[in-house]
Every structure is written in structure tokens, then in C-alpha cells.
């Protein structure tokens, strides 16, 4: 007997993808390109997508990196940027030649695989989009080589042009050749900061100083020596009080000793303030796929639990490069990409390990605590939704709701923490910090740090605030399924399509009930 | 999903006069109403308050088909003040049509609501466009409902929780109910990993898990859980009426300006005693995006910034169960079958009445009794096709 079908269920309505691949690689950085080449050499029908060049509009929203409005006008020209991006990664040509389907300017906004609570997908799907439209592709194996984004911590004046992140600076210099700044102050002195410094110097930029909250340089001595040899001061034991500027943004940064952060500081002239305190592995797609993400002390962030290059317990999703939280050199990133591809091809593969040392969480907490000590509680944590530090710890309702009631004023993060471990998603829902267009890229980590410091809970015990599709903001008309399947339209109800649900109560059990639908099985 | 380390937990209190299982809007509202009557109440939840459907819905508050409708309408405008916290409740809804079929359907809805004594205006296309600045030339007309409305689910659920605590009620998060202890025909305690909590009366408002908790008591509450999805955009300039529906969508413009909409196909699933294992959103979000762009063409350039899914439990006829059981006689059960959020102020009142007085003081709930499912075949889900795809 034919099983009864619910006409309004999702079964059979998600269409087959436009195209499908044996191996899909997200991210054409060193790890991703190496993975795609290895995959193609292994005989796999391979797709390589990369969102760069990103539209100028998205960059202006600090998506996906913290660009701080320091893009030059060159980014307005999509064609020119495409040429730049191609030129910046020579291995792409090898990928083309091996028959890899390379799609630049294409972001992966979602990844969907059947699992608990989801059985209706016709295939493993990757959601893709460019500036015109969205579509899906199918894959047997997915390699996420999505890199890492900037860790943003705030201070007074950070919400003006010129405050940006290290990966964004690297992208504007190397990938886009479209950096509009000239004189930079870098925050941090770890490997990331020192390498950023050397990159900036090599690009002919003025490097005014590095500012380091701790008393010692945090990164390798040889890199520090190179920076100093170029005549650049590494100002250890100092903290940012505020960034000041004019109509074009930052013009100077005020710093003071970490030990006396409210003293009259001194100003360093600059047009760019580059945060290089840490990076955040881009795990959004992995969270969508239900990957287990663990808080890693040496990284100061969440990274996927991995079995080699694969997500444990499954053979369809692999991770390479910075997205795996490895913090590798470029050469090692390529090796990790190749290892992920070999694993995806079903071959033995040993990805490079990088056990990492130190407590990056403690380092971030030192910065955050010092910034708080040096600054003003009105400093914004969330620029999109205009939530200040004070409002965050007060779990204050948004300003557009008017002044809080007396009862509301008695509530804050500390009282919330009395009900259980502080939950960033819960605080987010109440304050709106993280609910804006940048999708929490500029505030997710610092909100967790602030809440941890406030409640005395170790930051690594705070759950990761969830990621959701689309992991890039996409216009309704671009994301829209304009060519939707007929079955979707036929089987679409505003709710569940259960007629009896809407029978007015008085009509139930009367002859009027038949008008709206009957209770039958 | 992330791993977290749990710190040491304080010694939990050992029981209450009324224990409520489920800190969604239904359970919290019931607890709050009981606390307002001076009752010692403890709410247990497997996670954070309002983490499931209560925090994931469209925020609608216009349920004319419910016996609780009048009480729902009476209470919502008072809730901010009664709770002492903002719910973002705003009155009125506008349902607009982009097809003649939808227009006819909305006119019928208007008739039903007028029959109940509530004012509804029929709008022509021009009037719709005047009231809905984001609407386009495809708007054919609609209805303007001068009551009902919408609120912010997440803010509201927290408001209930805080208001309950302000009255001395207690909430224990991360405390799942594993078993009900029965003695002498009554439930006397709820077992949890943190120990057993004694009680005089029990309320179960645990969403999809409600049926599973009742089964060992020989009480059959047939439920089928399903996943539904929503999307939200970046903020748009505020429209005069935020509660705008149509084109197969339910939802609203929030007070911040975001457009938050859901609708369309659901997926039947299984939910174990620990609740949903996952709540993924799917490429359905593209079909939602299309319909929002069709409904509000002047918003089509707005960026979708997020989507999410929630799990709703449905009874076989899709109608709630709100009932004080005959046996065990000290148990009140509530499953709202998808209309929980909007009705919650009234549901809580009804549950309070059932717990304290044995009967609802302001509405007849007899047609929402479990008795209507007596004789329901065991394979009722298969017969309706309410099962997960194989």
C-alpha cells in the first residue's frame, strides 16, 4: 500500500543541485588551492570557490574581514579586483589547467547534509552566491579551507574609518592591492602582529609603532628583531585609550602604560590602527553542519574536533588551513590542504600538526581587561546594534525600547549568571549585540570576553554563540529561489496545512466544523 | 555545537508546592500566574529558558480560533506593565494579498473575526500600499485587524522568567526531568540528574517531550514533532504596522526594523527525551527569501542576515491540549501545538485555574481534552503521513 504523504511536508521539495562535484573546496587561500590541485590530480571532479573579490558594499560592512573602511577606490572595479585576486594566487592557474572548476567572487553561504532532524535533502548541498544570484551545488566530499577572520576588541573611537584587523590588512595589501592607509599602528606583538608589521614595511608603508599590552614581546625574537631593525618601536606594557580622528577617520591613537591606563597618555599619529591580537578560525560552515567545535586554549577560540583532516565519525567533510585552527605557515597550510584532499580521495593522509603553546585566551583577556580599564563604559561593543560595554554587562534592552523599568535595571549579567553558566546567545537576544549586519564578526569574541570577565567565568567555558545560514549577508532578491520547483509552490502552506487547527472553537463538534475541515485520520 | 566545561553547581532546593516542567512561554506563564496567586512554584528546564519553539517563533498574537482568544486579546496590551519587563508587544495586524486566492481567503478570515466581535477593515490595493510602505504594485488588497498583533518571543520569554523570579518563583535551568515518581495515584516528585524535586501539583508544558514524560503514567498524549524555519533581514525603515503577513508567510517587522518571516513546508522528525538533537535550517530559506521579496518588493534589496529553525509538536488535529488529568489527579498538561507563544498570557491563566481550582474560570476548555484522542490508532502518524522521510 502506498504510504500516505503529507502534501505540506518538505519531502521532495528541495530541488537537486545545479551541478555536482566529487570534491568541493571552499576557500582559495594556500590550503584550499593546494587541496583543489591535489583533488584534481587524484581524478576528482573538483570545484574551488572563493568569495574574493568581495563587493565593495560588503567590505564596507566589515564582512568577511575587518576592513575598517581602508579600502581604496580600486575595490569599486570588480573586473580589476578579479585580475588582482587571480594575480595574487599564482597556483590558481595550475588549478585551472588541471580542470578544477574555479569560481571566484562566489561565496559559500551554507552547507547542508542530511542528519538528525533533516532527511529531505536530495544531495549534500553547498549554498553558493555571487552578486546576482544564489544556487546550490552537490558534493560527495567538502573541504572547508575558509581561513580565519579578525579578532576585534574595541576602544573609544574604534567605530571610525581606520580601525581594522590584521587579516583584512593582509587581504587589502596582498590580495587586492587596494589599501588606502599610509601610516599604521599595530596592536599586538605576537607572530601575527610581527608578520603583519613586516608585510606592511615590505609594502612601503610607514609603521609608526606596535603597541603591546604585556611587558614582553609575545612573538618570535627574530621577527621582533627585524621589526626593530626597521626603526619601529614595540611599545610593550602599553594600552590604547582611544583613537581620534577627523572626517577621513583615524588621525592618531592615544596610548598609556598598562599599569596606569587612565594617566594622561601620549598620541601617536597614524591613519590606520590594525588589531593583530588574534585570529578567529572561520568555522561557520562547520557549525551549520553540526561539527563539534571545541574551545582551544592555544588558539583562544573555537576550532573543529578533527580526526586527521576529517570531521570525526563521518567521511564527507574535511578541514584544512586556518579554519582547522592550525595557525600554520603558508607552506604548512598548503601541506594541510593536500592532506585534506588525499583524505577526501580516500587515501591515507597525515595533516601537519601544530600543537601550539601558550594561553591565547589569557592574552586576549589581558587586552580586554586593559582596554576596559583604559576606556569608557560607553565604548560600543556591537557597532551594528549600538550596544555599549555597559549595556552588554547590564543586559540592557535596546535604546529604542525606551528607558528600562526599575525591575529591568536590577537585572544584569551577574544576576543572569546566577541562573546558570552565562550564555552568549541568551545575552545576544536580550541586548541585540551580535544581531546586526556584520553577523557578529566584530563583536562575538569580545562580547564573550567581556561577559567572562564580568561574571568570573573562564571564557573558554562560555558556549560559542551559534552560526546560521546564510553565513554572509545576502539580499533577499539574490538569495531568493526565483526558479523554485513546482512541488514547492503546490505544497506551500503558511503553517502546517492542518485544516482542523483553524476551526473556530465554537464550531468544533457542530455541523459548521465541516466547512473548515474535519478531524479525520 | 560547542563543548563547554560546567563549573560547580549550587545545591538546588528540594521541591515546591507546584513544579512546572518546561520553561517555555507556556510553562513560565503558568508559573508566573501561580506565583501571582502566592503559590510556591519551581520551573525545571532541560536548558536555558525559552530555548526551543518559544524563542524561535514569529511572535504572532492573533489566535481567533482558540477559546483563549478573548483573554489573549485582553492581556497582551497589559503584559509589559504586569510583568515589569518589555515584551515589544504591538497591537494590530495587516494581512495583504498578492493573489486573488489569498485575497478571498483573507476576506473569509475577516468574516470569522467579525463574527467574534472584533473589528476588521477590508483594504483595497491603494490602502494597502499606503499602510505598507514596503509593499509594491503586486499588492491586491488585504485586511486590517485592529487587535492581535505581535511581540518579541525571546524578550518575552525572559520577561516571564524574570517576573516569576521577582515574585519569588524559582527556575532551574539545565535540569531535565527524567522521570515522574507516582505514589498513591499522584505524582509526588520529578526526578532529574540533580536529584528529585517533591511537589503537590505538577504542570507539564515540555513541548515534544510532554508525551514521553506522561507515557509511563499510562497517559497517552499523541504528538508529532516537526521542524519549521524562519529568516530575518537587516533593518528596514519602520512601517506604521509591523505585523504584516501574506504570501504564504507569517511574521513581522520587529521594532528594530528587521523583517522576520517564516512559512512553508515543515519536516516531521523524532525527538528523544533530551529534546531535539539538532535544528538545522535548510535551502528552504531561499524560498522564504523569495516570498518576502514578493510580499514586500521595496525590501528586496535588504540582506538576509540569519535563519533558524524550531521544533513544534502537533497533536493529531493540530489543536492544543490544556487539561487537568483525571489520573494522576494532580497533573495539568499543556501542549499548544504551534500556537503557544501568542496565547501564552491566557494559557498561563488557564493553567493556574486548573491547578488551583480544577477548572478554567474564563473559558470552556472541554474540547481541548485528551479524551478526543481515545481510540486513536497507534499508527496515526503513518496514516497521516506525519513521519520523517525515509
Short mmCIF file of C-alpha atoms in Angstrom, two decimals, chain A residues 4-6 8-11 13-14 57-58 61 109 112 116-121 125 134-136 287 290-295 302 384-385 395 397-398 400-401 405 407-408 411 416 419-421 423 425-426 428-432 435-437 439 460-464 466-470 472-477 479-484 488-489 491-496 498 500-508 512-513 515-516 519-521, chain B residues 1-6 48-51 55-56 64-67 84-86 88 112 115 154-155 158 162 165-166 173-174 226-229 231 233-235 247-250 255-256 258 263-269 277-278 280-294 299-308 312 314 316-319 337-339 364-368 372 376-377 380 382-390:
data_model
loop_
_atom_site.label_atom_id
_atom_site.label_comp_id
_atom_site.label_asym_id
_atom_site.label_seq_id
_atom_site.Cartn_x
_atom_site.Cartn_y
_atom_site.Cartn_z
CA UNK A 4 0.30 8.44 2.94
CA UNK A 5 2.17 11.65 2.21
CA UNK A 6 1.75 14.99 3.87
CA UNK A 8 2.80 20.23 3.06
CA UNK A 9 5.93 18.48 4.27
CA UNK A 10 9.33 19.36 2.90
CA UNK A 11 9.87 15.93 1.37
CA UNK A 13 10.67 19.91 -2.41
CA UNK A 14 14.33 20.81 -2.06
CA UNK A 57 29.49 47.14 -0.25
CA UNK A 58 30.21 44.03 1.76
CA UNK A 61 30.07 46.35 6.31
CA UNK A 109 26.64 30.86 2.37
CA UNK A 112 23.61 21.18 4.25
CA UNK A 116 19.38 14.48 12.82
CA UNK A 117 16.17 16.38 12.12
CA UNK A 118 16.95 16.71 8.42
CA UNK A 119 16.33 13.91 5.96
CA UNK A 120 14.84 15.58 2.92
CA UNK A 121 17.90 16.84 1.10
CA UNK A 125 24.50 20.67 -0.72
CA UNK A 134 22.23 32.13 -5.36
CA UNK A 135 22.28 28.45 -6.21
CA UNK A 136 23.29 25.09 -4.78
CA UNK A 287 28.77 24.84 12.78
CA UNK A 290 26.78 20.19 13.25
CA UNK A 291 30.52 19.76 13.70
CA UNK A 292 31.77 19.55 17.23
CA UNK A 293 33.65 22.77 17.96
CA UNK A 294 35.91 22.88 20.96
CA UNK A 295 37.40 25.84 22.80
CA UNK A 302 36.81 27.51 18.78
CA UNK A 384 25.73 47.34 14.19
CA UNK A 385 23.23 47.49 17.03
CA UNK A 395 21.97 43.08 29.78
CA UNK A 397 17.32 46.37 26.49
CA UNK A 398 17.96 48.34 23.30
CA UNK A 400 14.61 52.11 21.03
CA UNK A 401 12.52 50.41 23.75
CA UNK A 405 11.81 49.57 34.13
CA UNK A 407 12.90 45.76 37.65
CA UNK A 408 14.92 45.64 34.43
CA UNK A 411 18.94 42.68 36.15
CA UNK A 416 21.69 36.11 34.75
CA UNK A 419 20.69 31.04 36.83
CA UNK A 420 23.39 29.05 35.13
CA UNK A 421 26.58 29.45 33.08
CA UNK A 423 25.21 32.03 27.61
CA UNK A 425 23.33 33.64 22.67
CA UNK A 426 20.97 34.48 25.51
CA UNK A 428 22.70 38.49 22.49
CA UNK A 429 18.92 38.05 22.26
CA UNK A 430 18.31 40.50 25.05
CA UNK A 431 20.84 43.20 24.19
CA UNK A 432 20.96 42.64 20.42
CA UNK A 435 22.36 40.58 15.75
CA UNK A 436 23.46 43.07 13.13
CA UNK A 437 24.54 43.05 9.52
CA UNK A 439 26.76 38.90 11.75
CA UNK A 460 36.57 29.02 27.36
CA UNK A 461 33.57 27.71 29.29
CA UNK A 462 31.16 30.04 27.51
CA UNK A 463 29.31 28.29 24.72
CA UNK A 464 30.03 29.51 21.22
CA UNK A 466 25.64 29.98 17.13
CA UNK A 467 26.28 30.48 13.44
CA UNK A 468 23.40 30.21 10.98
CA UNK A 469 22.90 30.24 7.25
CA UNK A 470 23.37 32.42 5.31
CA UNK A 472 27.22 36.01 4.55
CA UNK A 473 24.54 38.72 4.40
CA UNK A 474 22.75 38.29 1.07
CA UNK A 475 19.99 40.46 -0.42
CA UNK A 476 16.54 38.84 -0.45
CA UNK A 477 16.39 39.08 -4.22
CA UNK A 479 19.15 34.64 -2.14
CA UNK A 480 15.63 34.07 -3.44
CA UNK A 481 14.72 30.86 -5.24
CA UNK A 482 13.16 32.60 -8.22
CA UNK A 483 13.13 29.31 -10.11
CA UNK A 484 11.57 27.26 -7.38
CA UNK A 488 7.31 23.68 -3.52
CA UNK A 489 4.63 26.10 -4.69
CA UNK A 491 2.80 22.19 -1.31
CA UNK A 492 3.31 25.52 0.45
CA UNK A 493 1.13 26.46 3.39
CA UNK A 494 1.68 29.35 5.71
CA UNK A 495 1.76 26.93 8.63
CA UNK A 496 1.16 23.17 8.68
CA UNK A 498 -3.89 21.16 9.08
CA UNK A 500 -8.74 21.44 11.86
CA UNK A 501 -6.21 23.69 13.52
CA UNK A 502 -8.12 26.74 12.37
CA UNK A 503 -11.67 25.70 13.17
CA UNK A 504 -13.12 28.35 15.48
CA UNK A 505 -13.62 26.77 18.88
CA UNK A 506 -17.36 27.31 18.93
CA UNK A 507 -17.70 25.40 15.67
CA UNK A 508 -15.90 22.28 16.88
CA UNK A 512 -20.11 24.22 10.86
CA UNK A 513 -16.91 22.35 11.54
CA UNK A 515 -16.80 23.95 6.49
CA UNK A 516 -13.25 24.35 7.71
CA UNK A 519 -10.87 15.68 12.11
CA UNK A 520 -10.21 12.51 10.24
CA UNK A 521 -7.33 10.10 10.02
CA UNK B 1 27.68 22.93 18.73
CA UNK B 2 30.45 23.56 21.22
CA UNK B 3 31.88 21.81 24.20
CA UNK B 4 31.76 23.68 27.45
CA UNK B 5 33.06 22.84 30.85
CA UNK B 6 30.49 23.06 33.60
CA UNK B 48 18.08 27.80 29.01
CA UNK B 49 14.62 29.38 29.32
CA UNK B 50 12.73 29.65 26.06
CA UNK B 51 15.39 27.86 24.09
CA UNK B 55 12.27 31.59 21.31
CA UNK B 56 12.11 30.67 17.64
CA UNK B 64 -9.13 33.81 16.88
CA UNK B 65 -9.76 30.09 16.67
CA UNK B 66 -8.86 29.49 20.30
CA UNK B 67 -11.19 29.52 23.32
CA UNK B 84 7.59 44.71 34.63
CA UNK B 85 9.66 43.98 31.54
CA UNK B 86 9.30 44.80 27.88
CA UNK B 88 7.79 44.61 22.50
CA UNK B 112 -14.84 34.94 11.10
CA UNK B 115 -18.37 37.12 13.95
CA UNK B 154 12.94 35.99 23.08
CA UNK B 155 12.43 39.13 25.08
CA UNK B 158 12.89 36.24 29.50
CA UNK B 162 12.34 37.44 35.43
CA UNK B 165 11.65 35.32 39.94
CA UNK B 166 10.62 38.78 41.13
CA UNK B 173 17.91 25.65 34.07
CA UNK B 174 19.96 22.73 32.76
CA UNK B 226 8.27 18.84 13.17
CA UNK B 227 10.88 21.42 12.24
CA UNK B 228 9.91 24.78 10.75
CA UNK B 229 12.19 27.60 9.58
CA UNK B 231 14.63 34.08 8.10
CA UNK B 233 16.76 40.58 7.29
CA UNK B 234 18.74 43.62 8.25
CA UNK B 235 16.60 46.51 9.49
CA UNK B 247 2.02 35.50 0.51
CA UNK B 248 2.20 32.30 2.49
CA UNK B 249 4.28 33.92 5.22
CA UNK B 250 3.78 34.69 8.87
CA UNK B 255 10.72 47.21 16.49
CA UNK B 256 14.32 47.35 15.36
CA UNK B 258 14.19 43.66 10.83
CA UNK B 263 6.21 29.73 6.42
CA UNK B 264 6.21 26.87 4.02
CA UNK B 265 6.93 23.20 4.38
CA UNK B 266 7.92 21.58 7.65
CA UNK B 267 9.78 18.37 8.26
CA UNK B 268 8.41 15.67 10.54
CA UNK B 269 11.05 14.28 12.87
CA UNK B 277 19.29 16.72 18.60
CA UNK B 278 19.67 19.45 16.02
CA UNK B 280 19.23 22.91 11.14
CA UNK B 281 17.90 25.36 8.64
CA UNK B 282 17.91 24.26 5.01
CA UNK B 283 17.86 25.73 1.50
CA UNK B 284 14.15 26.40 2.19
CA UNK B 285 15.44 29.75 3.35
CA UNK B 286 15.78 30.65 -0.34
CA UNK B 287 12.06 30.07 -0.87
CA UNK B 288 11.29 32.16 2.18
CA UNK B 289 13.51 34.92 0.79
CA UNK B 290 11.61 34.83 -2.49
CA UNK B 291 8.25 35.16 -0.80
CA UNK B 292 9.39 38.05 1.39
CA UNK B 293 10.72 39.80 -1.72
CA UNK B 294 7.36 39.19 -3.44
CA UNK B 299 12.51 45.45 0.66
CA UNK B 300 14.02 43.11 -1.93
CA UNK B 301 17.45 44.69 -1.65
CA UNK B 302 17.62 44.10 2.09
CA UNK B 303 20.12 41.48 3.15
CA UNK B 304 19.11 38.29 4.90
CA UNK B 305 21.41 38.06 7.89
CA UNK B 306 20.22 34.95 9.62
CA UNK B 307 17.89 31.96 9.53
CA UNK B 308 16.92 29.46 12.16
CA UNK B 312 6.87 22.35 17.07
CA UNK B 314 1.43 18.86 16.80
CA UNK B 316 -3.41 14.80 15.54
CA UNK B 317 -5.92 17.59 14.95
CA UNK B 318 -3.39 20.35 15.48
CA UNK B 319 -5.33 21.73 18.40
CA UNK B 337 0.50 22.58 19.06
CA UNK B 338 2.11 25.63 17.49
CA UNK B 339 0.06 28.45 18.94
CA UNK B 364 -14.53 26.41 28.23
CA UNK B 365 -11.64 24.09 27.50
CA UNK B 366 -13.55 20.83 27.32
CA UNK B 367 -12.98 20.39 23.61
CA UNK B 368 -9.21 20.54 24.23
CA UNK B 372 -10.79 13.31 21.97
CA UNK B 376 -6.71 6.85 18.09
CA UNK B 377 -4.83 4.13 16.22
CA UNK B 380 -1.88 7.56 13.47
CA UNK B 382 1.75 6.88 9.43
CA UNK B 383 -1.88 7.25 8.44
CA UNK B 384 -1.48 10.99 8.18
CA UNK B 385 1.96 10.85 6.62
CA UNK B 386 3.41 12.68 9.61
CA UNK B 387 6.67 10.79 9.66
CA UNK B 388 10.22 11.65 8.75
CA UNK B 389 11.25 10.93 5.18
CA UNK B 390 12.91 7.54 4.92
#
